[in-house]
């Protein structure tokens, strides 16, 4: 029988213990965050964002033509792409690495967040159109991060010795995983077996999962899109202005008490060619070098390279967001807690470049819980929110809640320390030099008292070991490795049991409800 104890369950971020103070400050509209954002992530703020986002007809035509080329294999998608020619059409965007087989669950949550945000925006502002976008991190070269996925305790790894931008890698040797994973859905098999590179494969499986939702995948590794970014390439490579602006912003953040996460270099571009994606450095007044290679350019040669081959210049984490916002009619960016915070560092960069800073809409965060797990949780008498506690706190809470004895020792505590208070009063009358000694003894007793109290609790935990283990087993299931389920588990662990899993994610997640949500299946 279906239980509904999770119906509409949302947990405040600060109650989970998994989010930084900076992120929580942003969610709670703390005034200290305002200098580093443009507008808060409220649906009511989008009309003003639309007014700010001036995006020309020429820019729209470049974007649409590039997307048509990227979607050559999907001609039925042309009408959705051509909607972007309309001056009343805007995008809401998320970005992510090209993880194999979608990687961790939060990839799905990111995509669903922008899709559902687009729906809610259309319902509230019907005079505009909103297109959900997935920005593919095709130029990223951190292969290790995208090379595996996990289901329960099993890890599936793509063994691959290719180098360079991951989007350009050939996925054919991923067959070993397909051979090992006998229940792999056909759409994943087809995506990898029929693709020339990883970008094509990820577009194929993402298209399968979200085609009916109108999601558009944008690959920034595109000569025409890069051509519109030439001015930034020159400002960065020849003048080092983005480095200066980000450093100024970082100083303001640190003065406000916030930690910075990304580092701006004097030059924030990689040189991208074939299997090469290496940093560019200036080694003297007229010479630029591609790090760890023999490739060098004079200033004149570098200018010519930018003009003739802009596709060979790949922005790093500092400039990639600016690139995205300059080629899309974009209103909001959806990312995780670390992404949201590093965007704070870019506010001055955007202001100086006179590019509207997007609304930072945090992705949805969620925990998937099955009916069986819900029944187990109900038997423990604990709420789901309480399971977010650290293990040692959960164990203590369980012992104190289920014991037949009083483990608080409040009466004993008051009795012992009343005696010390009496001694202090007497010392004040007899010899004040004794006060320091008595206070030191009191502190020593407090430590011993706490240690003894802890031993009583541990003894009670041993007595309740069997029942306690049921609770801990459930916590381990829902928080694998002590972390969030969404950062480890792959969608296949749920999709193979229920092919409507992605639809259930759509039904549950609400992008403008800024809290940790629960997907009951």
Short mmCIF file of C-alpha atoms in Angstrom, two decimals:
data_model
loop_
_atom_site.label_atom_id
_atom_site.label_comp_id
_atom_site.label_asym_id
_atom_site.label_seq_id
_atom_site.Cartn_x
_atom_site.Cartn_y
_atom_site.Cartn_z
CA UNK A 1 0.00 0.00 0.00
CA UNK A 2 1.38 3.41 -1.02
CA UNK A 3 2.43 5.71 1.79
CA UNK A 4 2.23 9.48 1.36
CA UNK A 5 4.46 10.64 4.23
CA UNK A 6 6.72 12.33 1.66
CA UNK A 7 3.92 14.19 -0.15
CA UNK A 8 5.01 17.79 -0.71
CA UNK A 9 8.06 17.33 1.52
CA UNK A 10 10.58 20.17 1.25
CA UNK A 11 13.50 20.74 3.59
CA UNK A 12 15.15 24.15 4.12
CA UNK A 13 18.71 24.17 2.78
CA UNK A 14 20.20 25.27 6.10
CA UNK A 15 18.57 22.28 7.84
CA UNK A 16 20.42 19.79 5.62
CA UNK A 17 23.96 20.72 6.67
CA UNK A 18 25.21 20.27 3.10
CA UNK A 19 25.28 23.87 1.86
CA UNK A 20 27.75 26.69 2.43
CA UNK A 21 26.98 29.82 4.41
CA UNK A 22 27.41 31.85 1.23
CA UNK A 23 24.86 29.81 -0.67
CA UNK A 24 22.41 29.94 2.23
CA UNK A 25 22.90 33.72 2.42
CA UNK A 26 21.95 33.96 -1.26
CA UNK A 27 18.85 31.81 -0.83
CA UNK A 28 17.76 33.89 2.15
CA UNK A 29 18.25 37.25 0.37
CA UNK A 30 21.01 38.35 2.73
CA UNK A 31 21.89 42.01 1.92
CA UNK A 32 25.61 41.15 1.98
CA UNK A 33 25.19 39.16 -1.26
CA UNK A 34 23.46 41.92 -3.26
CA UNK A 35 26.64 43.62 -4.58
CA UNK A 36 27.57 40.37 -6.35
CA UNK A 37 24.30 39.61 -8.15
CA UNK A 38 21.90 41.49 -10.41
CA UNK A 39 18.54 40.14 -9.30
CA UNK A 40 17.39 37.47 -6.86
CA UNK A 41 15.92 34.20 -8.20
CA UNK A 42 12.27 35.20 -7.99
CA UNK A 43 9.86 34.65 -10.88
CA UNK A 44 8.63 38.22 -10.37
CA UNK A 45 12.06 39.56 -11.39
CA UNK A 46 12.05 38.19 -14.93
CA UNK A 47 10.18 41.09 -16.66
CA UNK A 48 12.92 43.50 -15.58
CA UNK A 49 15.57 41.02 -16.71
CA UNK A 50 13.87 40.87 -20.11
CA UNK A 51 14.11 44.66 -20.40
CA UNK A 52 17.84 44.48 -19.72
CA UNK A 53 18.53 41.73 -22.24
CA UNK A 54 18.97 43.52 -25.55
CA UNK A 55 19.69 40.87 -28.16
CA UNK A 56 19.85 41.91 -31.81
CA UNK A 57 18.34 40.27 -34.85
CA UNK A 58 21.85 39.62 -36.18
CA UNK A 59 22.84 37.85 -32.96
CA UNK A 60 19.73 35.70 -33.15
CA UNK A 61 20.47 34.74 -36.75
CA UNK A 62 24.02 33.65 -35.91
CA UNK A 63 22.72 31.54 -33.03
CA UNK A 64 19.92 29.93 -35.04
CA UNK A 65 22.15 29.10 -38.00
CA UNK A 66 24.72 27.49 -35.72
CA UNK A 67 22.07 25.44 -33.91
CA UNK A 68 20.58 24.25 -37.19
CA UNK A 69 24.01 22.92 -38.13
CA UNK A 70 24.39 21.27 -34.74
CA UNK A 71 20.93 19.69 -35.06
CA UNK A 72 21.41 18.50 -38.64
CA UNK A 73 20.52 14.95 -37.58
CA UNK A 74 17.27 16.15 -35.98
CA UNK A 75 15.37 18.11 -38.68
CA UNK A 76 12.14 17.90 -36.70
CA UNK A 77 13.76 20.27 -34.19
CA UNK A 78 14.07 23.14 -36.67
CA UNK A 79 10.82 24.89 -35.59
CA UNK A 80 11.95 24.90 -31.95
CA UNK A 81 15.31 26.40 -32.93
CA UNK A 82 13.70 28.99 -35.19
CA UNK A 83 11.63 30.27 -32.28
CA UNK A 84 14.84 31.96 -31.17
CA UNK A 85 14.52 34.38 -34.10
CA UNK A 86 11.54 35.97 -32.36
CA UNK A 87 12.50 39.06 -30.37
CA UNK A 88 10.10 37.95 -27.62
CA UNK A 89 11.83 34.60 -27.15
CA UNK A 90 14.42 34.14 -24.42
CA UNK A 91 16.39 31.26 -22.95
CA UNK A 92 16.81 29.86 -19.46
CA UNK A 93 20.05 27.94 -19.32
CA UNK A 94 21.93 25.33 -17.36
CA UNK A 95 25.34 23.89 -18.10
CA UNK A 96 27.08 20.65 -17.30
CA UNK A 97 29.97 18.40 -18.23
CA UNK A 98 29.49 15.60 -20.76
CA UNK A 99 29.26 12.85 -18.15
CA UNK A 100 28.89 9.38 -19.58
CA UNK A 101 25.36 7.96 -19.28
CA UNK A 102 24.29 11.27 -17.60
CA UNK A 103 26.66 10.86 -14.64
CA UNK A 104 25.18 11.68 -11.20
CA UNK A 105 21.48 12.36 -10.68
CA UNK A 106 21.87 16.09 -10.39
CA UNK A 107 22.45 16.31 -14.15
CA UNK A 108 18.82 15.30 -14.58
CA UNK A 109 17.75 17.78 -11.89
CA UNK A 110 19.56 20.62 -13.65
CA UNK A 111 17.83 19.91 -16.95
CA UNK A 112 14.42 19.49 -15.34
CA UNK A 113 14.87 22.74 -13.41
CA UNK A 114 15.26 24.83 -16.57
CA UNK A 115 12.48 22.97 -18.38
CA UNK A 116 10.02 23.50 -15.55
CA UNK A 117 11.20 27.09 -15.07
CA UNK A 118 10.44 27.77 -18.74
CA UNK A 119 6.94 26.33 -18.28
CA UNK A 120 6.22 28.42 -15.18
CA UNK A 121 7.56 31.57 -16.83
CA UNK A 122 5.37 31.00 -19.90
CA UNK A 123 2.31 30.51 -17.69
CA UNK A 124 3.01 33.76 -15.83
CA UNK A 125 4.19 35.83 -18.81
CA UNK A 126 2.37 34.41 -21.88
CA UNK A 127 3.44 37.32 -24.09
CA UNK A 128 6.98 35.88 -24.12
CA UNK A 129 8.47 32.54 -25.09
CA UNK A 130 11.03 30.75 -22.92
CA UNK A 131 13.32 28.06 -24.30
CA UNK A 132 15.18 25.70 -21.93
CA UNK A 133 18.87 25.30 -22.85
CA UNK A 134 21.55 22.83 -21.85
CA UNK A 135 25.00 24.33 -22.43
CA UNK A 136 27.29 21.38 -23.17
CA UNK A 137 30.74 21.64 -21.63
CA UNK A 138 32.22 20.08 -24.74
CA UNK A 139 35.54 21.94 -24.44
CA UNK A 140 36.27 20.80 -20.91
CA UNK A 141 39.35 18.57 -20.72
CA UNK A 142 38.88 17.05 -17.25
CA UNK A 143 38.22 13.54 -18.54
CA UNK A 144 38.48 11.90 -15.11
CA UNK A 145 35.42 13.77 -13.84
CA UNK A 146 33.17 12.60 -16.68
CA UNK A 147 34.57 9.09 -17.15
CA UNK A 148 32.39 7.10 -14.76
CA UNK A 149 28.97 6.61 -13.23
CA UNK A 150 27.78 4.75 -10.13
CA UNK A 151 24.79 2.57 -9.32
CA UNK A 152 24.65 1.54 -5.68
CA UNK A 153 28.11 0.18 -4.89
CA UNK A 154 29.14 -0.46 -8.50
CA UNK A 155 31.29 1.97 -10.43
CA UNK A 156 31.46 1.81 -14.23
CA UNK A 157 34.54 3.48 -15.73
CA UNK A 158 35.33 4.40 -19.32
CA UNK A 159 38.94 3.38 -19.92
CA UNK A 160 40.23 5.82 -22.48
CA UNK A 161 43.63 7.32 -23.36
CA UNK A 162 42.40 10.14 -25.61
CA UNK A 163 43.36 13.68 -24.64
CA UNK A 164 42.10 17.20 -25.20
CA UNK A 165 38.54 18.50 -25.16
CA UNK A 166 36.23 15.69 -24.05
CA UNK A 167 33.53 16.64 -26.56
CA UNK A 168 35.86 15.75 -29.41
CA UNK A 169 36.70 12.28 -28.07
CA UNK A 170 35.56 9.22 -29.99
CA UNK A 171 33.16 7.18 -27.82
CA UNK A 172 33.59 3.87 -29.67
CA UNK A 173 35.74 2.29 -26.96
CA UNK A 174 32.94 2.81 -24.47
CA UNK A 175 31.66 -0.55 -25.78
CA UNK A 176 33.31 -2.27 -22.81
CA UNK A 177 30.74 -0.64 -20.50
CA UNK A 178 27.88 -1.58 -22.82
CA UNK A 179 29.10 -5.19 -22.79
CA UNK A 180 29.37 -5.21 -19.00
CA UNK A 181 26.00 -3.53 -18.39
CA UNK A 182 23.57 -6.06 -19.85
CA UNK A 183 20.40 -4.06 -19.10
CA UNK A 184 21.59 -0.83 -20.73
CA UNK A 185 18.61 0.89 -22.43
CA UNK A 186 18.70 0.99 -26.22
CA UNK A 187 18.72 4.78 -26.40
CA UNK A 188 22.05 4.88 -24.59
CA UNK A 189 23.50 2.14 -26.82
CA UNK A 190 22.38 3.96 -29.94
CA UNK A 191 23.73 7.29 -28.68
CA UNK A 192 27.25 5.97 -28.25
CA UNK A 193 27.38 3.51 -31.13
CA UNK A 194 26.20 6.01 -33.75
CA UNK A 195 28.16 9.07 -32.64
CA UNK A 196 31.48 10.30 -34.01
CA UNK A 197 32.31 12.14 -30.82
CA UNK A 198 31.16 12.48 -27.23
CA UNK A 199 29.28 15.71 -27.89
CA UNK A 200 27.08 13.93 -30.44
CA UNK A 201 26.48 11.04 -28.05
CA UNK A 202 25.42 13.30 -25.18
CA UNK A 203 23.18 15.32 -27.48
CA UNK A 204 21.57 12.07 -28.66
CA UNK A 205 20.68 10.70 -25.22
CA UNK A 206 19.65 14.12 -23.91
CA UNK A 207 17.47 14.59 -26.99
CA UNK A 208 15.82 11.22 -26.34
CA UNK A 209 15.07 12.02 -22.71
CA UNK A 210 13.90 15.63 -23.19
CA UNK A 211 12.86 16.10 -26.83
CA UNK A 212 9.17 16.51 -26.01
CA UNK A 213 10.09 19.25 -23.51
CA UNK A 214 11.77 21.36 -26.20
CA UNK A 215 15.22 21.34 -24.60
CA UNK A 216 17.97 22.69 -26.87
CA UNK A 217 21.56 21.53 -26.41
CA UNK A 218 24.13 24.20 -27.30
CA UNK A 219 27.70 23.28 -28.19
CA UNK A 220 29.98 26.30 -27.75
CA UNK A 221 32.76 24.57 -29.72
CA UNK A 222 31.48 26.28 -32.86
CA UNK A 223 33.37 28.53 -35.29
CA UNK A 224 30.49 30.96 -35.91
CA UNK A 225 29.60 31.33 -32.24
CA UNK A 226 33.27 31.82 -31.35
CA UNK A 227 33.57 34.54 -34.01
CA UNK A 228 31.20 36.71 -31.96
CA UNK A 229 33.58 36.40 -28.99
CA UNK A 230 36.65 37.83 -30.74
CA UNK A 231 36.51 41.15 -28.90
CA UNK A 232 36.74 39.39 -25.54
CA UNK A 233 39.60 37.21 -26.76
CA UNK A 234 41.58 40.35 -27.55
CA UNK A 235 40.73 42.14 -24.30
CA UNK A 236 41.86 39.09 -22.38
CA UNK A 237 44.94 37.99 -24.31
CA UNK A 238 46.39 41.43 -25.09
CA UNK A 239 45.12 43.62 -22.26
CA UNK A 240 44.45 41.13 -19.41
CA UNK A 241 41.36 43.12 -18.45
CA UNK A 242 39.15 40.22 -17.28
CA UNK A 243 41.88 39.21 -14.83
CA UNK A 244 41.92 42.74 -13.42
CA UNK A 245 38.14 42.95 -13.11
CA UNK A 246 37.74 39.55 -11.47
CA UNK A 247 40.52 40.30 -8.99
CA UNK A 248 38.76 43.55 -8.03
CA UNK A 249 35.53 41.62 -7.53
CA UNK A 250 37.29 38.94 -5.49
CA UNK A 251 38.70 41.57 -3.14
CA UNK A 252 35.21 42.95 -2.54
CA UNK A 253 33.89 39.45 -1.83
CA UNK A 254 36.67 38.70 0.64
CA UNK A 255 36.07 42.01 2.40
CA UNK A 256 32.42 41.00 2.69
CA UNK A 257 33.46 37.72 4.32
CA UNK A 258 32.89 35.40 1.35
CA UNK A 259 35.35 32.80 0.10
CA UNK A 260 36.25 32.80 -3.60
CA UNK A 261 36.39 29.59 -5.60
CA UNK A 262 37.87 30.27 -9.03
CA UNK A 263 41.14 31.86 -10.04
CA UNK A 264 41.47 34.33 -12.89
CA UNK A 265 44.74 34.20 -14.83
CA UNK A 266 46.27 37.04 -16.84
CA UNK A 267 45.13 35.05 -19.91
CA UNK A 268 41.97 32.98 -19.53
CA UNK A 269 41.96 31.09 -22.82
CA UNK A 270 43.17 27.67 -23.88
CA UNK A 271 44.47 26.92 -27.34
CA UNK A 272 42.19 24.28 -28.82
CA UNK A 273 43.31 22.26 -31.82
CA UNK A 274 42.82 18.56 -32.53
CA UNK A 275 43.48 16.70 -29.27
CA UNK A 276 45.22 19.74 -27.78
CA UNK A 277 43.68 22.07 -25.20
CA UNK A 278 46.47 23.85 -23.37
CA UNK A 279 46.71 27.23 -21.67
CA UNK A 280 48.06 30.30 -23.45
CA UNK A 281 50.70 32.35 -21.64
CA UNK A 282 52.56 35.53 -22.56
CA UNK A 283 56.29 34.96 -22.09
CA UNK A 284 57.54 38.39 -23.15
CA UNK A 285 56.22 41.62 -24.63
CA UNK A 286 55.78 40.18 -28.13
CA UNK A 287 55.59 36.42 -27.58
CA UNK A 288 52.78 34.08 -26.59
CA UNK A 289 53.21 30.37 -25.98
CA UNK A 290 50.87 27.42 -25.68
CA UNK A 291 51.91 25.83 -22.37
CA UNK A 292 53.73 22.47 -22.58
CA UNK A 293 54.08 22.73 -26.36
CA UNK A 294 56.47 24.31 -28.83
CA UNK A 295 53.68 26.46 -30.31
CA UNK A 296 54.48 30.17 -30.15
CA UNK A 297 52.91 33.31 -31.61
CA UNK A 298 54.08 36.88 -31.97
CA UNK A 299 51.47 39.50 -31.13
CA UNK A 300 50.72 40.01 -34.83
CA UNK A 301 50.44 36.26 -35.38
CA UNK A 302 48.14 35.91 -32.38
CA UNK A 303 45.88 38.67 -33.73
CA UNK A 304 45.74 36.90 -37.08
CA UNK A 305 44.99 33.58 -35.39
CA UNK A 306 42.07 35.11 -33.49
CA UNK A 307 40.70 36.69 -36.66
CA UNK A 308 41.09 33.62 -38.86
CA UNK A 309 40.53 30.81 -36.36
CA UNK A 310 38.45 31.96 -33.37
CA UNK A 311 37.33 28.34 -32.89
CA UNK A 312 40.85 27.58 -31.64
CA UNK A 313 40.38 29.72 -28.54
CA UNK A 314 38.59 28.02 -25.66
CA UNK A 315 37.52 30.10 -22.62
CA UNK A 316 38.26 28.82 -19.14
CA UNK A 317 35.88 28.82 -16.18
CA UNK A 318 36.22 32.61 -15.83
CA UNK A 319 35.18 33.52 -19.37
CA UNK A 320 32.93 30.62 -20.31
CA UNK A 321 29.91 32.22 -18.53
CA UNK A 322 30.49 35.51 -20.38
CA UNK A 323 30.71 33.64 -23.70
CA UNK A 324 27.41 31.92 -22.97
CA UNK A 325 25.63 35.15 -22.09
CA UNK A 326 26.94 36.95 -25.17
CA UNK A 327 25.65 34.39 -27.67
CA UNK A 328 22.30 33.52 -26.04
CA UNK A 329 19.20 35.68 -25.39
CA UNK A 330 19.50 34.38 -21.87
CA UNK A 331 17.72 35.46 -18.68
CA UNK A 332 18.86 33.03 -16.00
CA UNK A 333 21.56 30.50 -15.31
CA UNK A 334 20.82 27.40 -13.28
CA UNK A 335 23.68 25.77 -11.38
CA UNK A 336 24.60 24.01 -8.19
CA UNK A 337 25.75 25.70 -4.97
CA UNK A 338 29.39 25.95 -6.02
CA UNK A 339 28.46 27.30 -9.46
CA UNK A 340 26.15 29.95 -8.04
CA UNK A 341 28.90 31.19 -5.74
CA UNK A 342 31.59 31.35 -8.41
CA UNK A 343 29.26 33.41 -10.61
CA UNK A 344 29.36 36.00 -7.80
CA UNK A 345 33.03 36.51 -8.68
CA UNK A 346 32.11 37.55 -12.22
CA UNK A 347 29.76 40.47 -11.52
CA UNK A 348 32.40 43.14 -12.14
CA UNK A 349 33.48 41.41 -15.36
CA UNK A 350 29.92 41.48 -16.68
CA UNK A 351 29.44 45.10 -15.65
CA UNK A 352 32.63 46.22 -17.36
CA UNK A 353 31.72 44.32 -20.54
CA UNK A 354 28.19 45.79 -20.38
CA UNK A 355 26.63 42.34 -20.59
CA UNK A 356 23.51 41.80 -18.42
CA UNK A 357 24.30 39.56 -15.47
CA UNK A 358 21.76 36.70 -15.46
CA UNK A 359 19.45 35.77 -12.63
CA UNK A 360 21.15 32.92 -10.80
CA UNK A 361 18.44 30.31 -10.34
CA UNK A 362 19.77 27.43 -8.21
CA UNK A 363 19.07 24.00 -9.61
CA UNK A 364 16.61 21.79 -7.81
CA UNK A 365 18.11 19.57 -5.14
CA UNK A 366 16.34 16.34 -4.36
CA UNK A 367 16.38 12.97 -2.64
CA UNK A 368 14.68 9.98 -4.24
CA UNK A 369 12.95 7.74 -1.72
CA UNK A 370 11.05 4.56 -2.56
CA UNK A 371 7.82 3.34 -0.98
CA UNK A 372 9.75 0.61 0.84
CA UNK A 373 12.18 3.17 2.25
CA UNK A 374 9.29 5.38 3.31
CA UNK A 375 7.78 2.47 5.26
CA UNK A 376 11.13 1.78 6.91
CA UNK A 377 11.46 5.44 7.85
CA UNK A 378 7.96 5.51 9.34
CA UNK A 379 8.86 2.56 11.58
CA UNK A 380 11.89 4.38 12.99
CA UNK A 381 9.83 7.31 14.21
CA UNK A 382 12.32 9.72 12.64
CA UNK A 383 11.55 12.35 10.03
CA UNK A 384 13.44 12.53 6.76
CA UNK A 385 14.86 15.88 7.81
CA UNK A 386 16.42 14.24 10.87
CA UNK A 387 18.23 11.72 8.64
CA UNK A 388 20.30 14.59 7.23
CA UNK A 389 22.10 14.79 10.59
CA UNK A 390 25.68 13.58 10.93
CA UNK A 391 25.81 9.91 11.91
CA UNK A 392 27.08 10.50 15.45
CA UNK A 393 24.24 12.96 16.16
CA UNK A 394 21.67 10.60 14.70
CA UNK A 395 22.92 7.72 16.85
CA UNK A 396 22.79 9.82 20.01
CA UNK A 397 19.29 11.06 19.16
CA UNK A 398 18.14 7.47 18.59
CA UNK A 399 19.56 6.26 21.89
CA UNK A 400 18.03 9.12 23.89
CA UNK A 401 14.67 8.80 22.16
CA UNK A 402 14.33 5.04 22.67
CA UNK A 403 15.90 4.47 26.07
CA UNK A 404 13.97 3.57 29.23
CA UNK A 405 16.40 5.70 31.22
CA UNK A 406 17.10 9.40 31.62
CA UNK A 407 20.33 10.04 29.70
CA UNK A 408 20.28 13.80 30.07
CA UNK A 409 21.84 13.77 33.58
CA UNK A 410 20.57 17.30 34.07
CA UNK A 411 19.84 16.80 37.76
CA UNK A 412 23.31 15.38 38.42
CA UNK A 413 24.86 18.18 36.41
CA UNK A 414 23.07 20.86 38.45
CA UNK A 415 23.95 19.17 41.74
CA UNK A 416 27.67 18.88 40.98
CA UNK A 417 28.09 22.37 39.66
CA UNK A 418 26.02 23.92 42.41
CA UNK A 419 28.65 22.52 44.75
CA UNK A 420 31.39 24.31 42.79
CA UNK A 421 29.38 27.54 42.78
CA UNK A 422 29.19 27.24 46.59
CA UNK A 423 32.96 26.72 46.76
CA UNK A 424 33.53 29.80 44.62
CA UNK A 425 31.32 31.87 46.93
CA UNK A 426 33.30 30.66 49.98
CA UNK A 427 36.63 31.35 48.26
CA UNK A 428 35.48 34.87 47.56
CA UNK A 429 34.95 35.33 51.32
CA UNK A 430 37.99 33.42 52.62
CA UNK A 431 40.79 33.75 50.04
CA UNK A 432 40.21 35.05 46.49
CA UNK A 433 43.46 33.47 45.33
CA UNK A 434 41.65 30.10 45.50
CA UNK A 435 39.11 31.15 42.83
CA UNK A 436 41.45 30.36 39.91
CA UNK A 437 42.12 26.86 41.27
CA UNK A 438 38.41 26.13 41.82
CA UNK A 439 37.46 27.37 38.32
CA UNK A 440 40.16 25.18 36.76
CA UNK A 441 38.87 22.17 38.71
CA UNK A 442 35.34 22.99 37.57
CA UNK A 443 36.39 22.99 33.90
CA UNK A 444 38.22 19.70 34.37
CA UNK A 445 35.10 18.19 35.94
CA UNK A 446 32.96 19.48 33.07
CA UNK A 447 35.15 17.56 30.60
CA UNK A 448 35.01 14.40 32.68
CA UNK A 449 31.27 14.76 33.14
CA UNK A 450 30.76 15.10 29.37
CA UNK A 451 32.99 12.06 28.78
CA UNK A 452 31.04 9.99 31.30
CA UNK A 453 27.74 11.10 29.79
CA UNK A 454 29.03 10.03 26.36
CA UNK A 455 29.90 6.58 27.76
CA UNK A 456 26.35 6.16 29.06
CA UNK A 457 24.96 7.02 25.63
CA UNK A 458 27.39 4.62 23.91
CA UNK A 459 26.33 1.87 26.31
CA UNK A 460 22.68 2.54 25.46
CA UNK A 461 23.50 2.47 21.75
CA UNK A 462 25.06 -0.98 22.19
CA UNK A 463 21.96 -2.13 24.02
CA UNK A 464 19.79 -0.92 21.14
CA UNK A 465 22.22 -2.02 18.43
CA UNK A 466 19.80 -4.09 16.35
CA UNK A 467 17.12 -1.39 16.13
CA UNK A 468 19.72 1.34 15.65
CA UNK A 469 21.30 -0.56 12.76
CA UNK A 470 17.99 -0.52 10.87
CA UNK A 471 18.01 3.27 11.05
CA UNK A 472 21.67 3.51 10.02
CA UNK A 473 21.16 1.12 7.09
CA UNK A 474 18.39 3.37 5.82
CA UNK A 475 20.65 6.41 6.17
CA UNK A 476 23.40 4.63 4.22
CA UNK A 477 20.91 3.80 1.45
CA UNK A 478 19.72 7.41 1.14
CA UNK A 479 23.10 9.07 1.77
CA UNK A 480 25.66 6.81 0.08
CA UNK A 481 29.15 7.41 1.37
CA UNK A 482 27.77 9.93 3.84
CA UNK A 483 27.03 12.42 1.05
CA UNK A 484 24.03 13.46 -0.99
CA UNK A 485 22.45 10.74 -3.12
CA UNK A 486 22.18 13.10 -6.09
CA UNK A 487 25.96 13.55 -6.24
CA UNK A 488 26.68 9.82 -6.49
CA UNK A 489 23.82 7.74 -7.85
CA UNK A 490 23.06 7.51 -11.57
CA UNK A 491 19.52 7.75 -12.98
CA UNK A 492 19.73 4.15 -14.27
CA UNK A 493 19.39 2.84 -10.72
CA UNK A 494 15.81 4.17 -10.79
CA UNK A 495 15.03 4.27 -14.52
CA UNK A 496 15.54 0.52 -14.99
CA UNK A 497 12.96 -0.15 -12.29
CA UNK A 498 10.54 2.49 -13.55
CA UNK A 499 10.88 3.95 -17.07
CA UNK A 500 8.65 6.85 -16.00
CA UNK A 501 11.29 8.02 -13.49
CA UNK A 502 12.20 11.18 -15.44
CA UNK A 503 8.51 12.07 -15.74
CA UNK A 504 8.18 11.73 -11.96
CA UNK A 505 11.11 14.09 -11.53
CA UNK A 506 9.27 16.61 -13.73
CA UNK A 507 6.10 16.19 -11.67
CA UNK A 508 7.91 16.76 -8.38
CA UNK A 509 10.51 19.45 -8.88
CA UNK A 510 9.49 23.09 -8.58
CA UNK A 511 12.25 25.47 -9.70
CA UNK A 512 11.13 28.55 -7.80
CA UNK A 513 10.66 26.72 -4.48
CA UNK A 514 14.13 27.20 -3.07
CA UNK A 515 14.40 24.20 -0.78
CA UNK A 516 15.59 20.60 -0.80
CA UNK A 517 12.85 18.52 -2.39
CA UNK A 518 11.84 14.86 -2.15
CA UNK A 519 10.97 12.59 -5.07
CA UNK A 520 8.71 9.79 -3.90
CA UNK A 521 8.62 6.73 -6.15
#
